[in-house]
Amino acid sequence: MENGKCLHPRPNVSASPRLRVSISAACLLLTAFCLLPALCSGQEVVDKTVATVNGGVRTDLITYSDLLWQLALQPTTPLAQPTSEALNAALRLVEDQRLILQEAVKLPTISPTEEEIAAARDQLARQFSSRDELEKRMIRVGLTTEKLNEILEQRVRIEKYLDFRFRSFIVVAQKDVADYYRETWVPRFKSRSSTLIVPTLDEARPEIEKILTESKVESDIDSFLDNARDRAEIVILNPV
């Protein structure tokens, strides 16, 4: 809630008791994927289904391409011979995204606008040294502009849902602000800027309220995902 926040990778949480295959099996599966030949520029990706999130009429497939696309949109992540660790982290993140998205689509009022998607595309491009670098990474993993726009639409929808579901209802108590100022903010400020005058509580309040709000939002999202995973049917599939 990719912290996102197009959503960024989330802290590791315990596996859902309803997982059909153990996480260790998933690691073996993704390790096997790592043995695939390195992708060449413009080479078509041979796709495989990695997992499903909630079966039946709400089946949501996660493919190997989904994982590669996730990695490609992370500027510092190598694409040649992706490691098992990187693929498993991408799988975990995509699972979380799908769980949130399945709830977000129930609220048509938060549907992203073209302007919001364009802004997300510009923000993504700024994370790379140039648009050319982003385009080269997209070509390498077979990520088309149309598919990129679909991914960004989903990310914006997820972010708007999280804002609606969590951030808009957060209330930071003034006692918490004062406690954080005294116990954390002031000592940290002094350690970084020992020669400067420490700002007053009122001067630091906006920054502290933002910090506490985001901390609370992150905690609420973690709890939401824990509960969603407990209820979900996440099945790791053998690509063969």
PDB file of N, CA and C in Angstrom, residues 111-185:
ATOM      1  N   SER A 111     -12.766   5.050  -9.387  1.00  0.00           N
ATOM      2  CA  SER A 111     -12.128   4.698 -10.662  1.00  0.00           C
ATOM      3  C   SER A 111     -11.153   5.790 -11.080  1.00  0.00           C
ATOM      4  N   PRO A 112      -9.912   5.411 -11.473  1.00  0.00           N
ATOM      5  CA  PRO A 112      -8.909   6.407 -11.855  1.00  0.00           C
ATOM      6  C   PRO A 112      -9.308   7.165 -13.118  1.00  0.00           C
ATOM      7  N   THR A 113      -8.934   8.412 -13.178  1.00  0.00           N
ATOM      8  CA  THR A 113      -9.141   9.223 -14.375  1.00  0.00           C
ATOM      9  C   THR A 113      -7.920   9.111 -15.277  1.00  0.00           C
ATOM     10  N   GLU A 114      -8.076   9.524 -16.525  1.00  0.00           N
ATOM     11  CA  GLU A 114      -6.945   9.517 -17.462  1.00  0.00           C
ATOM     12  C   GLU A 114      -5.827  10.421 -16.951  1.00  0.00           C
ATOM     13  N   GLU A 115      -6.208  11.530 -16.328  1.00  0.00           N
ATOM     14  CA  GLU A 115      -5.200  12.463 -15.796  1.00  0.00           C
ATOM     15  C   GLU A 115      -4.404  11.818 -14.668  1.00  0.00           C
ATOM     16  N   GLU A 116      -5.075  11.054 -13.817  1.00  0.00           N
ATOM     17  CA  GLU A 116      -4.386  10.388 -12.707  1.00  0.00           C
ATOM     18  C   GLU A 116      -3.441   9.301 -13.219  1.00  0.00           C
ATOM     19  N   ILE A 117      -3.855   8.589 -14.252  1.00  0.00           N
ATOM     20  CA  ILE A 117      -2.997   7.557 -14.827  1.00  0.00           C
ATOM     21  C   ILE A 117      -1.783   8.196 -15.493  1.00  0.00           C
ATOM     22  N   ALA A 118      -2.001   9.301 -16.197  1.00  0.00           N
ATOM     23  CA  ALA A 118      -0.893  10.013 -16.840  1.00  0.00           C
ATOM     24  C   ALA A 118       0.089  10.525 -15.791  1.00  0.00           C
ATOM     25  N   ALA A 119      -0.431  11.028 -14.678  1.00  0.00           N
ATOM     26  CA  ALA A 119       0.438  11.521 -13.606  1.00  0.00           C
ATOM     27  C   ALA A 119       1.248  10.372 -13.015  1.00  0.00           C
ATOM     28  N   ALA A 120       0.626   9.202 -12.863  1.00  0.00           N
ATOM     29  CA  ALA A 120       1.335   8.033 -12.347  1.00  0.00           C
ATOM     30  C   ALA A 120       2.425   7.596 -13.322  1.00  0.00           C
ATOM     31  N   ARG A 121       2.153   7.697 -14.615  1.00  0.00           N
ATOM     32  CA  ARG A 121       3.148   7.343 -15.623  1.00  0.00           C
ATOM     33  C   ARG A 121       4.345   8.298 -15.570  1.00  0.00           C
ATOM     34  N   ASP A 122       4.075   9.579 -15.401  1.00  0.00           N
ATOM     35  CA  ASP A 122       5.159  10.563 -15.293  1.00  0.00           C
ATOM     36  C   ASP A 122       5.979  10.337 -14.025  1.00  0.00           C
ATOM     37  N   GLN A 123       5.286  10.030 -12.927  1.00  0.00           N
ATOM     38  CA  GLN A 123       5.981   9.775 -11.663  1.00  0.00           C
ATOM     39  C   GLN A 123       6.870   8.537 -11.774  1.00  0.00           C
ATOM     40  N   LEU A 124       6.379   7.508 -12.437  1.00  0.00           N
ATOM     41  CA  LEU A 124       7.179   6.303 -12.647  1.00  0.00           C
ATOM     42  C   LEU A 124       8.413   6.619 -13.481  1.00  0.00           C
ATOM     43  N   ALA A 125       8.253   7.365 -14.552  1.00  0.00           N
ATOM     44  CA  ALA A 125       9.370   7.688 -15.435  1.00  0.00           C
ATOM     45  C   ALA A 125      10.463   8.458 -14.705  1.00  0.00           C
ATOM     46  N   ARG A 126      10.074   9.288 -13.738  1.00  0.00           N
ATOM     47  CA  ARG A 126      11.055  10.082 -12.996  1.00  0.00           C
ATOM     48  C   ARG A 126      11.939   9.222 -12.090  1.00  0.00           C
ATOM     49  N   GLN A 127      11.529   7.983 -11.841  1.00  0.00           N
ATOM     50  CA  GLN A 127      12.343   7.097 -11.011  1.00  0.00           C
ATOM     51  C   GLN A 127      13.526   6.524 -11.787  1.00  0.00           C
ATOM     52  N   PHE A 128      13.492   6.655 -13.103  1.00  0.00           N
ATOM     53  CA  PHE A 128      14.561   6.145 -13.944  1.00  0.00           C
ATOM     54  C   PHE A 128      15.431   7.298 -14.432  1.00  0.00           C
ATOM     55  N   SER A 129      16.644   6.966 -14.875  1.00  0.00           N
ATOM     56  CA  SER A 129      17.566   8.008 -15.343  1.00  0.00           C
ATOM     57  C   SER A 129      17.034   8.712 -16.582  1.00  0.00           C
ATOM     58  N   SER A 130      16.210   7.997 -17.349  1.00  0.00           N
ATOM     59  CA  SER A 130      15.597   8.579 -18.545  1.00  0.00           C
ATOM     60  C   SER A 130      14.415   7.718 -18.957  1.00  0.00           C
ATOM     61  N   ARG A 131      13.549   8.293 -19.786  1.00  0.00           N
ATOM     62  CA  ARG A 131      12.436   7.506 -20.307  1.00  0.00           C
ATOM     63  C   ARG A 131      12.951   6.372 -21.195  1.00  0.00           C
ATOM     64  N   ASP A 132      14.076   6.613 -21.850  1.00  0.00           N
ATOM     65  CA  ASP A 132      14.662   5.587 -22.706  1.00  0.00           C
ATOM     66  C   ASP A 132      15.032   4.346 -21.890  1.00  0.00           C
ATOM     67  N   GLU A 133      15.551   4.571 -20.675  1.00  0.00           N
ATOM     68  CA  GLU A 133      15.908   3.435 -19.823  1.00  0.00           C
ATOM     69  C   GLU A 133      14.655   2.625 -19.468  1.00  0.00           C
ATOM     70  N   LEU A 134      13.581   3.325 -19.123  1.00  0.00           N
ATOM     71  CA  LEU A 134      12.330   2.647 -18.797  1.00  0.00           C
ATOM     72  C   LEU A 134      11.828   1.858 -19.994  1.00  0.00           C
ATOM     73  N   GLU A 135      11.872   2.458 -21.175  1.00  0.00           N
ATOM     74  CA  GLU A 135      11.378   1.783 -22.373  1.00  0.00           C
ATOM     75  C   GLU A 135      12.213   0.549 -22.702  1.00  0.00           C
ATOM     76  N   LYS A 136      13.530   0.619 -22.488  1.00  0.00           N
ATOM     77  CA  LYS A 136      14.384  -0.537 -22.746  1.00  0.00           C
ATOM     78  C   LYS A 136      14.044  -1.686 -21.810  1.00  0.00           C
ATOM     79  N   ARG A 137      13.774  -1.372 -20.540  1.00  0.00           N
ATOM     80  CA  ARG A 137      13.407  -2.413 -19.580  1.00  0.00           C
ATOM     81  C   ARG A 137      12.043  -3.013 -19.931  1.00  0.00           C
ATOM     82  N   MET A 138      11.130  -2.194 -20.409  1.00  0.00           N
ATOM     83  CA  MET A 138       9.824  -2.686 -20.823  1.00  0.00           C
ATOM     84  C   MET A 138       9.962  -3.640 -22.005  1.00  0.00           C
ATOM     85  N   ILE A 139      10.768  -3.257 -22.978  1.00  0.00           N
ATOM     86  CA  ILE A 139      10.970  -4.100 -24.159  1.00  0.00           C
ATOM     87  C   ILE A 139      11.592  -5.434 -23.760  1.00  0.00           C
ATOM     88  N   ARG A 140      12.518  -5.374 -22.831  1.00  0.00           N
ATOM     89  CA  ARG A 140      13.231  -6.591 -22.409  1.00  0.00           C
ATOM     90  C   ARG A 140      12.298  -7.644 -21.839  1.00  0.00           C
ATOM     91  N   VAL A 141      11.241  -7.228 -21.158  1.00  0.00           N
ATOM     92  CA  VAL A 141      10.324  -8.183 -20.529  1.00  0.00           C
ATOM     93  C   VAL A 141       8.983  -8.259 -21.250  1.00  0.00           C
ATOM     94  N   GLY A 142       8.897  -7.679 -22.434  1.00  0.00           N
ATOM     95  CA  GLY A 142       7.660  -7.762 -23.202  1.00  0.00           C
ATOM     96  C   GLY A 142       6.505  -6.973 -22.627  1.00  0.00           C
ATOM     97  N   LEU A 143       6.812  -5.877 -21.946  1.00  0.00           N
ATOM     98  CA  LEU A 143       5.778  -5.037 -21.338  1.00  0.00           C
ATOM     99  C   LEU A 143       5.390  -3.938 -22.319  1.00  0.00           C
ATOM    100  N   THR A 144       4.185  -4.026 -22.869  1.00  0.00           N
ATOM    101  CA  THR A 144       3.722  -3.042 -23.835  1.00  0.00           C
ATOM    102  C   THR A 144       3.206  -1.783 -23.134  1.00  0.00           C
ATOM    103  N   THR A 145       3.080  -0.708 -23.897  1.00  0.00           N
ATOM    104  CA  THR A 145       2.531   0.532 -23.355  1.00  0.00           C
ATOM    105  C   THR A 145       1.106   0.320 -22.869  1.00  0.00           C
ATOM    106  N   GLU A 146       0.334  -0.462 -23.613  1.00  0.00           N
ATOM    107  CA  GLU A 146      -1.043  -0.748 -23.211  1.00  0.00           C
ATOM    108  C   GLU A 146      -1.081  -1.479 -21.878  1.00  0.00           C
ATOM    109  N   LYS A 147      -0.210  -2.470 -21.716  1.00  0.00           N
ATOM    110  CA  LYS A 147      -0.177  -3.219 -20.463  1.00  0.00           C
ATOM    111  C   LYS A 147       0.335  -2.343 -19.324  1.00  0.00           C
ATOM    112  N   LEU A 148       1.311  -1.484 -19.596  1.00  0.00           N
ATOM    113  CA  LEU A 148       1.810  -0.564 -18.572  1.00  0.00           C
ATOM    114  C   LEU A 148       0.678   0.327 -18.070  1.00  0.00           C
ATOM    115  N   ASN A 149      -0.130   0.843 -18.991  1.00  0.00           N
ATOM    116  CA  ASN A 149      -1.246   1.697 -18.592  1.00  0.00           C
ATOM    117  C   ASN A 149      -2.240   0.925 -17.722  1.00  0.00           C
ATOM    118  N   GLU A 150      -2.428  -0.360 -18.037  1.00  0.00           N
ATOM    119  CA  GLU A 150      -3.325  -1.193 -17.220  1.00  0.00           C
ATOM    120  C   GLU A 150      -2.760  -1.373 -15.811  1.00  0.00           C
ATOM    121  N   ILE A 151      -1.454  -1.607 -15.725  1.00  0.00           N
ATOM    122  CA  ILE A 151      -0.814  -1.760 -14.408  1.00  0.00           C
ATOM    123  C   ILE A 151      -0.924  -0.466 -13.613  1.00  0.00           C
ATOM    124  N   LEU A 152      -0.685   0.664 -14.272  1.00  0.00           N
ATOM    125  CA  LEU A 152      -0.756   1.956 -13.583  1.00  0.00           C
ATOM    126  C   LEU A 152      -2.190   2.263 -13.158  1.00  0.00           C
ATOM    127  N   GLU A 153      -3.154   1.886 -13.999  1.00  0.00           N
ATOM    128  CA  GLU A 153      -4.561   2.078 -13.619  1.00  0.00           C
ATOM    129  C   GLU A 153      -4.872   1.299 -12.354  1.00  0.00           C
ATOM    130  N   GLN A 154      -4.368   0.082 -12.263  1.00  0.00           N
ATOM    131  CA  GLN A 154      -4.594  -0.734 -11.072  1.00  0.00           C
ATOM    132  C   GLN A 154      -3.910  -0.127  -9.855  1.00  0.00           C
ATOM    133  N   ARG A 155      -2.689   0.375 -10.037  1.00  0.00           N
ATOM    134  CA  ARG A 155      -1.955   0.961  -8.914  1.00  0.00           C
ATOM    135  C   ARG A 155      -2.657   2.209  -8.396  1.00  0.00           C
ATOM    136  N   VAL A 156      -3.145   3.045  -9.308  1.00  0.00           N
ATOM    137  CA  VAL A 156      -3.858   4.254  -8.885  1.00  0.00           C
ATOM    138  C   VAL A 156      -5.153   3.874  -8.163  1.00  0.00           C
ATOM    139  N   ARG A 157      -5.847   2.881  -8.681  1.00  0.00           N
ATOM    140  CA  ARG A 157      -7.087   2.432  -8.045  1.00  0.00           C
ATOM    141  C   ARG A 157      -6.803   1.919  -6.626  1.00  0.00           C
ATOM    142  N   ILE A 158      -5.728   1.153  -6.487  1.00  0.00           N
ATOM    143  CA  ILE A 158      -5.347   0.641  -5.169  1.00  0.00           C
ATOM    144  C   ILE A 158      -5.031   1.783  -4.218  1.00  0.00           C
ATOM    145  N   GLU A 159      -4.266   2.757  -4.685  1.00  0.00           N
ATOM    146  CA  GLU A 159      -3.898   3.886  -3.828  1.00  0.00           C
ATOM    147  C   GLU A 159      -5.132   4.687  -3.408  1.00  0.00           C
ATOM    148  N   LYS A 160      -6.047   4.890  -4.325  1.00  0.00           N
ATOM    149  CA  LYS A 160      -7.271   5.630  -3.991  1.00  0.00           C
ATOM    150  C   LYS A 160      -8.130   4.841  -3.002  1.00  0.00           C
ATOM    151  N   TYR A 161      -8.152   3.537  -3.144  1.00  0.00           N
ATOM    152  CA  TYR A 161      -8.904   2.705  -2.206  1.00  0.00           C
ATOM    153  C   TYR A 161      -8.298   2.784  -0.814  1.00  0.00           C
ATOM    154  N   LEU A 162      -6.962   2.711  -0.736  1.00  0.00           N
ATOM    155  CA  LEU A 162      -6.297   2.792   0.560  1.00  0.00           C
ATOM    156  C   LEU A 162      -6.522   4.152   1.213  1.00  0.00           C
ATOM    157  N   ASP A 163      -6.513   5.207   0.393  1.00  0.00           N
ATOM    158  CA  ASP A 163      -6.816   6.538   0.928  1.00  0.00           C
ATOM    159  C   ASP A 163      -8.225   6.568   1.503  1.00  0.00           C
ATOM    160  N   PHE A 164      -9.165   6.026   0.741  1.00  0.00           N
ATOM    161  CA  PHE A 164     -10.567   6.038   1.173  1.00  0.00           C
ATOM    162  C   PHE A 164     -10.785   5.154   2.393  1.00  0.00           C
ATOM    163  N   ARG A 165     -10.181   3.967   2.369  1.00  0.00           N
ATOM    164  CA  ARG A 165     -10.442   2.965   3.415  1.00  0.00           C
ATOM    165  C   ARG A 165      -9.697   3.272   4.711  1.00  0.00           C
ATOM    166  N   PHE A 166      -8.498   3.845   4.614  1.00  0.00           N
ATOM    167  CA  PHE A 166      -7.662   3.993   5.801  1.00  0.00           C
ATOM    168  C   PHE A 166      -7.259   5.443   6.090  1.00  0.00           C
ATOM    169  N   ARG A 167      -6.584   6.074   5.134  1.00  0.00           N
ATOM    170  CA  ARG A 167      -5.979   7.373   5.428  1.00  0.00           C
ATOM    171  C   ARG A 167      -7.009   8.431   5.804  1.00  0.00           C
ATOM    172  N   SER A 168      -8.150   8.422   5.162  1.00  0.00           N
ATOM    173  CA  SER A 168      -9.139   9.479   5.402  1.00  0.00           C
ATOM    174  C   SER A 168      -9.775   9.395   6.787  1.00  0.00           C
ATOM    175  N   PHE A 169      -9.622   8.260   7.479  1.00  0.00           N
ATOM    176  CA  PHE A 169     -10.253   8.092   8.785  1.00  0.00           C
ATOM    177  C   PHE A 169      -9.258   8.171   9.941  1.00  0.00           C
ATOM    178  N   ILE A 170      -8.001   8.428   9.637  1.00  0.00           N
ATOM    179  CA  ILE A 170      -6.985   8.494  10.683  1.00  0.00           C
ATOM    180  C   ILE A 170      -7.104   9.809  11.455  1.00  0.00           C
ATOM    181  N   VAL A 171      -7.125   9.703  12.768  1.00  0.00           N
ATOM    182  CA  VAL A 171      -7.105  10.885  13.640  1.00  0.00           C
ATOM    183  C   VAL A 171      -5.906  10.735  14.581  1.00  0.00           C
ATOM    184  N   VAL A 172      -5.007  11.693  14.539  1.00  0.00           N
ATOM    185  CA  VAL A 172      -3.805  11.651  15.377  1.00  0.00           C
ATOM    186  C   VAL A 172      -4.059  12.452  16.650  1.00  0.00           C
ATOM    187  N   ALA A 173      -3.955  11.804  17.787  1.00  0.00           N
ATOM    188  CA  ALA A 173      -4.173  12.474  19.071  1.00  0.00           C
ATOM    189  C   ALA A 173      -3.024  13.440  19.364  1.00  0.00           C
ATOM    190  N   GLN A 174      -3.365  14.573  19.929  1.00  0.00           N
ATOM    191  CA  GLN A 174      -2.336  15.579  20.218  1.00  0.00           C
ATOM    192  C   GLN A 174      -1.341  15.086  21.263  1.00  0.00           C
ATOM    193  N   LYS A 175      -1.780  14.219  22.158  1.00  0.00           N
ATOM    194  CA  LYS A 175      -0.848  13.649  23.127  1.00  0.00           C
ATOM    195  C   LYS A 175       0.205  12.802  22.418  1.00  0.00           C
ATOM    196  N   ASP A 176      -0.219  12.060  21.387  1.00  0.00           N
ATOM    197  CA  ASP A 176       0.721  11.245  20.622  1.00  0.00           C
ATOM    198  C   ASP A 176       1.732  12.130  19.896  1.00  0.00           C
ATOM    199  N   VAL A 177       1.262  13.260  19.407  1.00  0.00           N
ATOM    200  CA  VAL A 177       2.165  14.199  18.736  1.00  0.00           C
ATOM    201  C   VAL A 177       3.197  14.726  19.726  1.00  0.00           C
ATOM    202  N   ALA A 178       2.733  15.132  20.901  1.00  0.00           N
ATOM    203  CA  ALA A 178       3.637  15.670  21.922  1.00  0.00           C
ATOM    204  C   ALA A 178       4.641  14.611  22.385  1.00  0.00           C
ATOM    205  N   ASP A 179       4.161  13.385  22.589  1.00  0.00           N
ATOM    206  CA  ASP A 179       5.055  12.300  23.020  1.00  0.00           C
ATOM    207  C   ASP A 179       6.112  12.014  21.963  1.00  0.00           C
ATOM    208  N   TYR A 180       5.694  11.974  20.711  1.00  0.00           N
ATOM    209  CA  TYR A 180       6.639  11.692  19.630  1.00  0.00           C
ATOM    210  C   TYR A 180       7.660  12.821  19.513  1.00  0.00           C
ATOM    211  N   TYR A 181       7.179  14.057  19.667  1.00  0.00           N
ATOM    212  CA  TYR A 181       8.080  15.216  19.603  1.00  0.00           C
ATOM    213  C   TYR A 181       9.155  15.119  20.678  1.00  0.00           C
ATOM    214  N   ARG A 182       8.750  14.803  21.894  1.00  0.00           N
ATOM    215  CA  ARG A 182       9.686  14.772  23.018  1.00  0.00           C
ATOM    216  C   ARG A 182      10.612  13.550  22.958  1.00  0.00           C
ATOM    217  N   GLU A 183      10.054  12.396  22.642  1.00  0.00           N
ATOM    218  CA  GLU A 183      10.816  11.160  22.748  1.00  0.00           C
ATOM    219  C   GLU A 183      11.604  10.793  21.493  1.00  0.00           C
ATOM    220  N   THR A 184      11.139  11.254  20.348  1.00  0.00           N
ATOM    221  CA  THR A 184      11.766  10.828  19.085  1.00  0.00           C
ATOM    222  C   THR A 184      12.232  11.988  18.229  1.00  0.00           C
ATOM    223  N   TRP A 185      11.340  12.946  17.988  1.00  0.00           N
ATOM    224  CA  TRP A 185      11.654  13.990  17.018  1.00  0.00           C
ATOM    225  C   TRP A 185      12.807  14.874  17.496  1.00  0.00           C
TER     226      TRP A 185
END
